mmCIF file of C-alpha atoms in Angstrom:
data_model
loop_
_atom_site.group_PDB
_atom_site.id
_atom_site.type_symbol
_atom_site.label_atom_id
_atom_site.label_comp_id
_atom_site.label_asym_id
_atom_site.label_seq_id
_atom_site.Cartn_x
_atom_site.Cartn_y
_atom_site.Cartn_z
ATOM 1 C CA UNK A 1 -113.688 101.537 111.431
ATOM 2 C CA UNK A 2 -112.649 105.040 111.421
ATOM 3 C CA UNK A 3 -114.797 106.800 109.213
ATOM 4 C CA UNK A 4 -117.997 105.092 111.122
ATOM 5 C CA UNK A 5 -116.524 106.646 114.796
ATOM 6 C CA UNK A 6 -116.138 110.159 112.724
ATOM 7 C CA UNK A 7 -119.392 109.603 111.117
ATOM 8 C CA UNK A 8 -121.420 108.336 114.532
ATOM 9 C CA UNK A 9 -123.914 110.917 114.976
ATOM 10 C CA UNK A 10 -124.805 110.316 111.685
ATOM 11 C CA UNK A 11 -124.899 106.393 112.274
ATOM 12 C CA UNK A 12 -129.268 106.681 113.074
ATOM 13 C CA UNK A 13 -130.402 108.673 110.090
ATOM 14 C CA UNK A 14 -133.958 108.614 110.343
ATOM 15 C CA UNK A 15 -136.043 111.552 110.611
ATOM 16 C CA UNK A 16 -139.931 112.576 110.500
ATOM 17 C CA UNK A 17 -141.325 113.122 107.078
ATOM 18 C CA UNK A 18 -140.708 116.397 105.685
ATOM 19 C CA UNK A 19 -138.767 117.092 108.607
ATOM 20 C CA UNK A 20 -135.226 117.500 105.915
ATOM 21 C CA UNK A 21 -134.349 118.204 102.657
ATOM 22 C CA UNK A 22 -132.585 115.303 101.533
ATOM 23 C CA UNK A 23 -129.415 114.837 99.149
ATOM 24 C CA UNK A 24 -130.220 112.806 95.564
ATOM 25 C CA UNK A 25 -132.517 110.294 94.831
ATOM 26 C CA UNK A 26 -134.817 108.266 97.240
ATOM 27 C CA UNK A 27 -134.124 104.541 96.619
ATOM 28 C CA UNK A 28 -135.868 101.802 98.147
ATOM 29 C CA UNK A 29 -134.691 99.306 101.053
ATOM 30 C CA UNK A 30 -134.517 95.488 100.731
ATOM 31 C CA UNK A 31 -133.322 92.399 101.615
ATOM 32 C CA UNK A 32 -131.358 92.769 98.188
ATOM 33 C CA UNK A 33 -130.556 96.189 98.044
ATOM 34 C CA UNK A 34 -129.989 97.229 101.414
ATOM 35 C CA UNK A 35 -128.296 100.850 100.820
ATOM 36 C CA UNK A 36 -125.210 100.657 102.546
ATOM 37 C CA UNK A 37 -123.388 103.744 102.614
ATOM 38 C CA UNK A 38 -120.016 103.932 101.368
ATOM 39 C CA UNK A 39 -118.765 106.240 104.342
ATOM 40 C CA UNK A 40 -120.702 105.726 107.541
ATOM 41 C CA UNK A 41 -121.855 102.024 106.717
ATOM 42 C CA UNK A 42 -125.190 102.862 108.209
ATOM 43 C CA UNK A 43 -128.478 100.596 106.132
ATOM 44 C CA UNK A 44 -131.515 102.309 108.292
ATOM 45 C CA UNK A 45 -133.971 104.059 106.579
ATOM 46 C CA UNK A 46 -134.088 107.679 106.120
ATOM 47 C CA UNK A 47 -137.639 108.269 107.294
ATOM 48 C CA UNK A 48 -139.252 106.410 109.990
ATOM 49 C CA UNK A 49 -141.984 104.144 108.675
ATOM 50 C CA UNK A 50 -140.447 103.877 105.078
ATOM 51 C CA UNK A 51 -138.397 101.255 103.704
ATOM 52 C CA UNK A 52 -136.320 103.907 101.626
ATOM 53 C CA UNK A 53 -133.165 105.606 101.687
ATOM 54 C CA UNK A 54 -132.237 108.891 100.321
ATOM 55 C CA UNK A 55 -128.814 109.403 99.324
ATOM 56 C CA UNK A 56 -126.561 109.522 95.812
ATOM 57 C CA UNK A 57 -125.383 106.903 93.725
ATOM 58 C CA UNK A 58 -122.706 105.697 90.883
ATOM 59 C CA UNK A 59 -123.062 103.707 87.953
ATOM 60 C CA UNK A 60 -120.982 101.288 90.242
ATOM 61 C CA UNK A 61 -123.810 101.200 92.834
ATOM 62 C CA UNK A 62 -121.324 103.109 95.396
ATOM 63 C CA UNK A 63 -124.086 104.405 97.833
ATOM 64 C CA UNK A 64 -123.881 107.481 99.959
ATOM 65 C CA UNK A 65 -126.404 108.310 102.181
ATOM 66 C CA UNK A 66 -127.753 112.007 102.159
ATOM 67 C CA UNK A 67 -126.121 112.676 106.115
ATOM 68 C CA UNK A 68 -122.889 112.033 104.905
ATOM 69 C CA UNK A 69 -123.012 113.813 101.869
ATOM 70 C CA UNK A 70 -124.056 116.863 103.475
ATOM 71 C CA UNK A 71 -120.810 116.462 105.844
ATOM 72 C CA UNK A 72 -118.428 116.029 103.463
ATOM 73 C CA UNK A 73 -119.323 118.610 101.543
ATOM 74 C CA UNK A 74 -119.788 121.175 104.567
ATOM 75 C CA UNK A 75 -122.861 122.378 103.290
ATOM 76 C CA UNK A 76 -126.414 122.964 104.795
ATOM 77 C CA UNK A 77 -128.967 120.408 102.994
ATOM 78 C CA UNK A 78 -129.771 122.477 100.846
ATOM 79 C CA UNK A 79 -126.606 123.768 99.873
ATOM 80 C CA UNK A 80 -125.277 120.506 99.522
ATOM 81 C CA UNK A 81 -128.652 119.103 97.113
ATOM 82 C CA UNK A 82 -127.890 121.887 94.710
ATOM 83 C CA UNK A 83 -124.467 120.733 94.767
ATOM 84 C CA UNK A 84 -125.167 116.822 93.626
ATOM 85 C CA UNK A 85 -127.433 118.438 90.820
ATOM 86 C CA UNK A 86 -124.305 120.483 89.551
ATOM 87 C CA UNK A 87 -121.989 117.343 89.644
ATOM 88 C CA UNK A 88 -124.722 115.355 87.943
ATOM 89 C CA UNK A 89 -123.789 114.996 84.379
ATOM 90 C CA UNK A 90 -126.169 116.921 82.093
ATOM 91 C CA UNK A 91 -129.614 116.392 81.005
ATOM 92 C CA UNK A 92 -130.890 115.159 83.882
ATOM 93 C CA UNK A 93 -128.845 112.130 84.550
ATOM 94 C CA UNK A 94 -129.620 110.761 88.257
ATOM 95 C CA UNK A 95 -127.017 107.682 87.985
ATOM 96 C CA UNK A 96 -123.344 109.240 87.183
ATOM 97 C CA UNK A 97 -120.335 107.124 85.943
ATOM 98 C CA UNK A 98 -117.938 105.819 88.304
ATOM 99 C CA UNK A 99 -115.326 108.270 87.880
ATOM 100 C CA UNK A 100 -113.244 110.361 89.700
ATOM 101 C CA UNK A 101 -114.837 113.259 88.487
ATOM 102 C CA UNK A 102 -118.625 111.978 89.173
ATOM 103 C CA UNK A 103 -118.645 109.324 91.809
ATOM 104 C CA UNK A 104 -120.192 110.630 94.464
ATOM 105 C CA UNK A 105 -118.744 108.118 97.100
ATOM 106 C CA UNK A 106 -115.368 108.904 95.728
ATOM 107 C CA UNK A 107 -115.500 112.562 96.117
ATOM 108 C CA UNK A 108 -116.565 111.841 99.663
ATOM 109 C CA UNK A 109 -113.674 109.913 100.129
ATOM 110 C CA UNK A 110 -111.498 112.566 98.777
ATOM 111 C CA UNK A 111 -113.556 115.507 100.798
ATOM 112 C CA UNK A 112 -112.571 112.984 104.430
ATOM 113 C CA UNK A 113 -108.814 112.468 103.765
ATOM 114 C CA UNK A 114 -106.508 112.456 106.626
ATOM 115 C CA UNK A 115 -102.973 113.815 105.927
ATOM 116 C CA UNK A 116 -100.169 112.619 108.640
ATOM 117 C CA UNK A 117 -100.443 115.443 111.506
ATOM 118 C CA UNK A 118 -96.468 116.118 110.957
ATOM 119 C CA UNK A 119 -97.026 117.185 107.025
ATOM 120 C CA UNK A 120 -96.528 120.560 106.620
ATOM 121 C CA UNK A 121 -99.037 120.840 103.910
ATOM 122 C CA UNK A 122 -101.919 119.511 105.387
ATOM 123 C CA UNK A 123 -103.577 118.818 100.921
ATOM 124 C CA UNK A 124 -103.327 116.095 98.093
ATOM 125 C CA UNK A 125 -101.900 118.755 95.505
ATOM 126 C CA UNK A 126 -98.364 119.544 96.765
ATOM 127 C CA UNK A 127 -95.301 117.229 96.529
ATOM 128 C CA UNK A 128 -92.281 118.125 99.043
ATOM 129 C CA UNK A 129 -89.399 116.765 100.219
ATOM 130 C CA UNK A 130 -88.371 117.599 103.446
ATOM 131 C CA UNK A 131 -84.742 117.235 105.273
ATOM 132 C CA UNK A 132 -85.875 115.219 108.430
ATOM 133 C CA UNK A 133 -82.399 115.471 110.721
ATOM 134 C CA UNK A 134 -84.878 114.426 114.331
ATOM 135 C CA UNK A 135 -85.554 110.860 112.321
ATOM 136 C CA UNK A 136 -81.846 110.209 111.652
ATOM 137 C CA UNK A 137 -81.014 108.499 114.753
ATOM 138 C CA UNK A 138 -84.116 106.571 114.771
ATOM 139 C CA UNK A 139 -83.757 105.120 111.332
ATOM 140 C CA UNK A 140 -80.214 104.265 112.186
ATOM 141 C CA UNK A 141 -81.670 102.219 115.477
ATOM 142 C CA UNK A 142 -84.285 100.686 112.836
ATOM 143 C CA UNK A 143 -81.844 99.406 110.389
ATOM 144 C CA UNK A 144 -79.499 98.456 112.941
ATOM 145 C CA UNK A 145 -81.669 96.330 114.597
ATOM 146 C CA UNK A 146 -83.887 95.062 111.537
ATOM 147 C CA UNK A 147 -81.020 92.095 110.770
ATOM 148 C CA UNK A 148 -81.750 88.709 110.239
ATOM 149 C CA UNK A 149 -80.277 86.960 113.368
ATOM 150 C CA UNK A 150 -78.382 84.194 111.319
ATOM 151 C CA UNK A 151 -76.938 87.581 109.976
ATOM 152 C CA UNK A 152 -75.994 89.506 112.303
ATOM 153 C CA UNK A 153 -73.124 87.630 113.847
ATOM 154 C CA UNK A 154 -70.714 88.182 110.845
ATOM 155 C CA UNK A 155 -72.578 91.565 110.066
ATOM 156 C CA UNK A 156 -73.060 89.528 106.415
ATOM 157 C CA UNK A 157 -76.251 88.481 104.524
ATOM 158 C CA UNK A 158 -76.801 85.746 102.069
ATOM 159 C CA UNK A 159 -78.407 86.717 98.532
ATOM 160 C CA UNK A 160 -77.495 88.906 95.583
ATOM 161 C CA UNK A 161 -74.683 91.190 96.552
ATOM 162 C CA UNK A 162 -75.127 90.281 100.024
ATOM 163 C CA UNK A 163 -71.725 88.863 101.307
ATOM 164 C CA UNK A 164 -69.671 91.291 103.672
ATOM 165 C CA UNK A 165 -72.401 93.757 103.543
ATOM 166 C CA UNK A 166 -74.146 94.003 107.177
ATOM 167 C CA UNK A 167 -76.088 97.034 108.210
ATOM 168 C CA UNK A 168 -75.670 95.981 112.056
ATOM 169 C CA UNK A 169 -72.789 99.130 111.781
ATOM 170 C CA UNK A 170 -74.658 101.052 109.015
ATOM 171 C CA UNK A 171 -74.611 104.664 109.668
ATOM 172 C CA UNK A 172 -77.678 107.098 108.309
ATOM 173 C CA UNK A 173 -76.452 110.426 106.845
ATOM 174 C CA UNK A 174 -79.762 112.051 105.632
ATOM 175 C CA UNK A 175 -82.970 111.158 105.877
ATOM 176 C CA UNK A 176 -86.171 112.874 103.526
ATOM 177 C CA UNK A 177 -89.792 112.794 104.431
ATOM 178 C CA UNK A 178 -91.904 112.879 101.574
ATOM 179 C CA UNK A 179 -94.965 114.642 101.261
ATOM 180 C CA UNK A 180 -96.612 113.296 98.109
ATOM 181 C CA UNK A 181 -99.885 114.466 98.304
ATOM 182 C CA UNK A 182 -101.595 112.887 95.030
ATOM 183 C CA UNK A 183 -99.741 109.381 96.316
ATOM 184 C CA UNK A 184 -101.030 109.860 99.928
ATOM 185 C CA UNK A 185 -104.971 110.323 98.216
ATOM 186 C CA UNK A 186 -104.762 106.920 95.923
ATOM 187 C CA UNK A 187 -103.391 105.425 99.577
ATOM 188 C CA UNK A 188 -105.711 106.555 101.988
ATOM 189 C CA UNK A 189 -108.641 106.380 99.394
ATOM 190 C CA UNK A 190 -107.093 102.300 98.746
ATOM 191 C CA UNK A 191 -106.809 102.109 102.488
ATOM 192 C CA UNK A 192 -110.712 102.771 103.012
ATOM 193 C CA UNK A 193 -111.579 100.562 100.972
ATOM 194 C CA UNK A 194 -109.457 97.218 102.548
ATOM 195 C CA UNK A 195 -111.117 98.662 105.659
ATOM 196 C CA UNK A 196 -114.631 98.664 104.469
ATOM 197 C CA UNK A 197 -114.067 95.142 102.576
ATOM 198 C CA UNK A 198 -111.812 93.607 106.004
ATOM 199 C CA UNK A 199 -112.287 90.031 105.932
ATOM 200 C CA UNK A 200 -110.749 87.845 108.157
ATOM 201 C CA UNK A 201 -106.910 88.258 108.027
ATOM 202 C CA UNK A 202 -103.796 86.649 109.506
ATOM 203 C CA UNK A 203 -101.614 89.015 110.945
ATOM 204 C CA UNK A 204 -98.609 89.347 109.770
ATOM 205 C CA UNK A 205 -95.341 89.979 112.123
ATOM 206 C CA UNK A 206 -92.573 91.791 111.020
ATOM 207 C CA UNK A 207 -89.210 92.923 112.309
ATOM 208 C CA UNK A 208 -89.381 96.526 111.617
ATOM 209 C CA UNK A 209 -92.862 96.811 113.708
ATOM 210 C CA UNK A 210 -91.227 95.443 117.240
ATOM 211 C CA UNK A 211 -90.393 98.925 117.886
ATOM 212 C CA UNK A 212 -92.347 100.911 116.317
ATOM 213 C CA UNK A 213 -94.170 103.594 118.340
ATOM 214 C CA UNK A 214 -90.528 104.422 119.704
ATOM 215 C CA UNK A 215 -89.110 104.911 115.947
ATOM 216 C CA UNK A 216 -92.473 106.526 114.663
ATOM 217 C CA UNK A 217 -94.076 108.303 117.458
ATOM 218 C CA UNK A 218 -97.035 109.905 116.881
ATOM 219 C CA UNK A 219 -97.582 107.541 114.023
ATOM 220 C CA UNK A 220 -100.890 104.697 113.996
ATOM 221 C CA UNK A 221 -100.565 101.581 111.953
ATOM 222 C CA UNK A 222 -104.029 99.637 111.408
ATOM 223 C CA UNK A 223 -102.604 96.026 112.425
ATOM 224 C CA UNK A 224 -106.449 94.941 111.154
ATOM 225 C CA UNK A 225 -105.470 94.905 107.542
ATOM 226 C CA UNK A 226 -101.571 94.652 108.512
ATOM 227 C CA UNK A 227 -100.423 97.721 107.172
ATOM 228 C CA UNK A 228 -96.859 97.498 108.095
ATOM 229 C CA UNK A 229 -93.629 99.763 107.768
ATOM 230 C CA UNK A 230 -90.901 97.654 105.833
ATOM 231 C CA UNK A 231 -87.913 98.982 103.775
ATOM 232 C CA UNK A 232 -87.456 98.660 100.118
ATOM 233 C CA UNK A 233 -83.519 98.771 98.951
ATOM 234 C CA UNK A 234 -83.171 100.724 95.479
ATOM 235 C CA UNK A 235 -80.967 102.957 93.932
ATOM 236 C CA UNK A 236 -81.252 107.220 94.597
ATOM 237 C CA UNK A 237 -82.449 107.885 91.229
ATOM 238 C CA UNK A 238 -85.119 104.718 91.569
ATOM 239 C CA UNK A 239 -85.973 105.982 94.940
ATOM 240 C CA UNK A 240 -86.666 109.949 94.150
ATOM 241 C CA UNK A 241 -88.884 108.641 90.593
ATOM 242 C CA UNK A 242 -90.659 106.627 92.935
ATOM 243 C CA UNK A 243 -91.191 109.398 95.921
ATOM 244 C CA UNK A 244 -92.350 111.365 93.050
ATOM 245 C CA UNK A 245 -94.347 109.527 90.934
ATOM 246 C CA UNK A 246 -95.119 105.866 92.914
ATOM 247 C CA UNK A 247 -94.082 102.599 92.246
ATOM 248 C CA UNK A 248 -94.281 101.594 88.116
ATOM 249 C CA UNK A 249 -95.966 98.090 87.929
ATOM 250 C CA UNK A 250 -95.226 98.117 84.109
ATOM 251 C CA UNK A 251 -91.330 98.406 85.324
ATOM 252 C CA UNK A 252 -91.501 94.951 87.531
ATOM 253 C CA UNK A 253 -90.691 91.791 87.023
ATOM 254 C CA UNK A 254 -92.840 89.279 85.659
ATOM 255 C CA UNK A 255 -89.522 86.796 86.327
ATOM 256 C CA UNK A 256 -89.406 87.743 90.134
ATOM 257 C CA UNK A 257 -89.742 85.089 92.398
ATOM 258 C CA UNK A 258 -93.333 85.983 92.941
ATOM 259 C CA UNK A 259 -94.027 87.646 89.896
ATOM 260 C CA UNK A 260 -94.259 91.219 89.019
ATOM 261 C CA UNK A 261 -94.642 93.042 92.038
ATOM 262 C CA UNK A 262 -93.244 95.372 94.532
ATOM 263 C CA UNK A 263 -90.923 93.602 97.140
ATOM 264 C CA UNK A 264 -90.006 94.871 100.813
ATOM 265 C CA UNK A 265 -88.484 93.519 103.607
ATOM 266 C CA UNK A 266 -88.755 93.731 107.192
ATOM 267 C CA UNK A 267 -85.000 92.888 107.130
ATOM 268 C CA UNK A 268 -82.381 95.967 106.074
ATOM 269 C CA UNK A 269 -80.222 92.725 105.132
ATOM 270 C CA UNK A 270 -82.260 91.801 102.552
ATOM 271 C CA UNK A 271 -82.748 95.115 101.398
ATOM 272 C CA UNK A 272 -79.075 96.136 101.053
ATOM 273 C CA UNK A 273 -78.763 93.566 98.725
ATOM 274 C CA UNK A 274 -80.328 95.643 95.934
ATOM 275 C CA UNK A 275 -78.489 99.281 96.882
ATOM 276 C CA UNK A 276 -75.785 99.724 94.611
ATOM 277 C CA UNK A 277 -73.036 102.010 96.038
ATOM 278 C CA UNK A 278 -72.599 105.459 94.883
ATOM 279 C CA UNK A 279 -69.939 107.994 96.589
ATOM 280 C CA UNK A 280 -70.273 105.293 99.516
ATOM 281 C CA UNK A 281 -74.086 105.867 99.944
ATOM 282 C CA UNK A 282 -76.564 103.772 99.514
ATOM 283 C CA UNK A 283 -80.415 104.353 99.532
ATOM 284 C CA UNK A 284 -83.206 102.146 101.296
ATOM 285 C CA UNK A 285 -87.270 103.611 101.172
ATOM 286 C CA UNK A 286 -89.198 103.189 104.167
ATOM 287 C CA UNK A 287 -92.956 102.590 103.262
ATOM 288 C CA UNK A 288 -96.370 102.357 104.654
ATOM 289 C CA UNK A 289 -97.803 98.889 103.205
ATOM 290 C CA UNK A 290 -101.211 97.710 102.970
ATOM 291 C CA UNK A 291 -101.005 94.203 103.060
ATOM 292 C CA UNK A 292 -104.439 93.088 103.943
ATOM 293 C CA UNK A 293 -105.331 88.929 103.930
ATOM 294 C CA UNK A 294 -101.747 88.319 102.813
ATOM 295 C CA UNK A 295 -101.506 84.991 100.446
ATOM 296 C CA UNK A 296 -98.867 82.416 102.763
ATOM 297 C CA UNK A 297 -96.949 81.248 99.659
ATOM 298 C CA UNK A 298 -94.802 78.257 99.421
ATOM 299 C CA UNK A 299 -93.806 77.922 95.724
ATOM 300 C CA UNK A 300 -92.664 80.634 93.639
ATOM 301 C CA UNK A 301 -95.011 82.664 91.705
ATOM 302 C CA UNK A 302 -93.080 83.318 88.783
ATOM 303 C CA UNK A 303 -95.544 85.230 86.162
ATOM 304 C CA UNK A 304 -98.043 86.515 88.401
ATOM 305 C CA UNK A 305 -99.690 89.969 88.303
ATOM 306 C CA UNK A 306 -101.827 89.670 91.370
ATOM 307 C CA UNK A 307 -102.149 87.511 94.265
ATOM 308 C CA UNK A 308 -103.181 83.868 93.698
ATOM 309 C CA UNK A 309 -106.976 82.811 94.689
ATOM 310 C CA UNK A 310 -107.336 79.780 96.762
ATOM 311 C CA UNK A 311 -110.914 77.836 97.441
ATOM 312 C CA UNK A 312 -112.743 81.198 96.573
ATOM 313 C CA UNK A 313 -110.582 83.512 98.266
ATOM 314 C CA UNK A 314 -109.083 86.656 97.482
ATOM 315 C CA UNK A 315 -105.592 87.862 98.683
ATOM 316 C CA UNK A 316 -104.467 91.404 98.617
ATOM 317 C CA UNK A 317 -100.841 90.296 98.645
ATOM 318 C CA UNK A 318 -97.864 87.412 98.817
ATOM 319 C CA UNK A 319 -96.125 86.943 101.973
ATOM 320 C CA UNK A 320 -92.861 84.869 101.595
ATOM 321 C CA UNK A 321 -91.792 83.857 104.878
ATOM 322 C CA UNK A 322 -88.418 82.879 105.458
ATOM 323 C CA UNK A 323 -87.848 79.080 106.108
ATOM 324 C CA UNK A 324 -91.360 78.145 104.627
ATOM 325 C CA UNK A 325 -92.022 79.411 101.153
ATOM 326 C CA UNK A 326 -89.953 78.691 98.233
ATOM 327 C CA UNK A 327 -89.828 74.961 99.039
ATOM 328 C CA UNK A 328 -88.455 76.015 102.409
ATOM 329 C CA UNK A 329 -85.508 77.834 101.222
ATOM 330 C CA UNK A 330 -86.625 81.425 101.566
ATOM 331 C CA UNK A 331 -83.849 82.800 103.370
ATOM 332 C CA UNK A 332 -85.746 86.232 104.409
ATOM 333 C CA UNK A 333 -89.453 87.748 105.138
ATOM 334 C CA UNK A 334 -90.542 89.457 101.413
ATOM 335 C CA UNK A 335 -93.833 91.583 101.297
ATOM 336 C CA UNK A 336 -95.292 91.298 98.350
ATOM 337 C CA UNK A 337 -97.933 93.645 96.557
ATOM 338 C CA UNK A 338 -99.333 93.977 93.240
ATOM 339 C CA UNK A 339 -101.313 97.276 93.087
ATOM 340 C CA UNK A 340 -99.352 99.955 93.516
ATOM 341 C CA UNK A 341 -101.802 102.317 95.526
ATOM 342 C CA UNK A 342 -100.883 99.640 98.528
ATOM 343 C CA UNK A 343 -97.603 101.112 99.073
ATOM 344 C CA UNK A 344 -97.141 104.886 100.145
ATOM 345 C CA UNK A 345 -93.116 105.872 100.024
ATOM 346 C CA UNK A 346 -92.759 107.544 103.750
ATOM 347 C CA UNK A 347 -88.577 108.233 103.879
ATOM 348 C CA UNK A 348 -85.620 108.172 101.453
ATOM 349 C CA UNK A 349 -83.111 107.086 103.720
ATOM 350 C CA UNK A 350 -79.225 107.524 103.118
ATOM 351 C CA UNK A 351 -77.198 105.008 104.458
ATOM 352 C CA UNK A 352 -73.148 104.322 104.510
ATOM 353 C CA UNK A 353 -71.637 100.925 105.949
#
């Protein structure tokens, strides 16, 4: 995982008594509670000989060991001690709530976020929209070449408002990076946490990935917990609300196909279906999703607010594949997610056909 090869040094955490100060409490080690810490993932003991750990917790039982603490708050150990005790609450509380003003594993998380190396505001405070004229021509290629292949030959797509409306020919005219730095946090922070919780996932395959360290150079996508680029067809007023604020789960559909969530495509066919024309534009997102174990549905999930459970397992998505789900007569790939923090808006993208 990433945060363990950042936090490596700190991966053997034991030290001779008295040798340290230590962050927080000292809590003891057992086959029950074993101390796992949130950021490094690291269960040793903090002192050779003991069967303790020293660290901070929440009323959750998030756990973070006392070496990481002291690194993500850039402190020396002492320093950083005198720091927990002012984030305690008062009177002497050891145990906080699980907050994101108290929790101690989620400030951590917040203190080790990585922004995208191309941002120009490298913090989680600032949103910006940027005129991005180098990703034109790449987009174009994308959409272009994203088409269904029982589409492309008449440049038309079957579905709502699909007929006559190909994107094989599309042109881009502007395309906006988006800098949302409160989104980015909820994503990265979200994105940690599929990491640290990875169970065993299908991957998922999707058009818009075949070429996608020539369309997004300088740009990783963890294929462990498929997090996949895919577009999302709207309308320019939807799509700016949405770079600005997320995507609304109270504003989908709990009559959608497979329920209320938010739907993207690795196909630009599909997503063209739902961009009304305005001036002779239309508007397509490009997002990071965090798919995860994806649920392989084959019925229609009308109603449903999350992924289904099946045998004891938990999905952190729907994937509709085309030719299989819907009784077999899903024409097109849908992605399908349910909490909102899965889904990071990357480009507004401005299309004419």
């Amino acid at each position: 995982q990433e945060l363990s090869r950042r936090f490596a040094c700190d991966r053997h955490q034991q030290f001779e008594a008295g040798d340290a100060i230590f962050v927080g409490n000292i809590f003891t080690i057992s086959s029950a509670s074993k101390k796992e810490c949130n950021i490094c993932c690291d269960v040793s003991p903090s002192v050779k000989g003991r069967q303790s750990k020293h660290g901070v917790e929440c009323s959750n039982n998030h756990f973070v060991c006392s070496a990481c603490y002291v690194a993500c708050t850039k402190l020396s150990a002492k320093r950083a001690h005198e720091h927990y005790l002012r984030r305690r609450n008062s009177g002497g509380i050891n145990i906080v709530a699980c907050t994101a003003d108290n929790c101690f594993a989620l400030f951590c998380q917040v203190a080790l976020i990585q922004f995208p190396l191309y941002w120009k505001k490298l913090d989680s405070q600032h949103c910006d929209f940027i005129e991005n004229p180098f990703m034109i021509s790449r987009l174009q290629s994308l959409v272009r070449q994203s088409v269904r292949p029982e589409c492309a030959p008449r440049t038309g797509c079957n579905g709502r408002d699909g007929d006559g409306r190909g994107t094989t020919s599309a042109t881009v005219t502007r395309v906006l990076r988006i800098e949302n730095g409160p989104l980015w946090e909820r994503y990265w922070i979200r994105k940690q946490k599929m990491m640290k919780d990875v169970h065993k996932s299908k991957s998922l395959s999707a058009k818009t990935m075949d070429e996608f360290k020539h369309i997004f150079p300088n740009v990783e996508a963890n294929h462990k917990i498929n997090e996949l680029f895919l577009f999302h067809g709207t309308t320019e007023d939807a799509a700016l609300s949405i770079a600005n604020g997320g995507f609304d789960p109270s504003k989908a559909n709990l009559a959608g196909m497979y329920g209320a969530g938010t739907y993207c495509a690795d196909y630009s066919c599909k997503s063209m279906q739902y961009t009304p024309e305005k001036d002779s534009i239309r508007v397509f997102i490009i997002c990071r999703v965090l798919m995860g174990r994806a649920y392989p549905s084959k019925k229609i999930l009308t109603n449903h607010k999350e992924p289904p459970e099946e045998k004891g397992r938990v999905f952190d998505s729907v994937y509709a594949q085309e030719g299989i789900s819907n009784g077999g007569n899903q024409s097109h790939n849908e992605y399908v997610t349910y909490d909102p923090d899965q889904v990071y808006p990357e480009y507004i993208v401005f299309i004419k056909l």
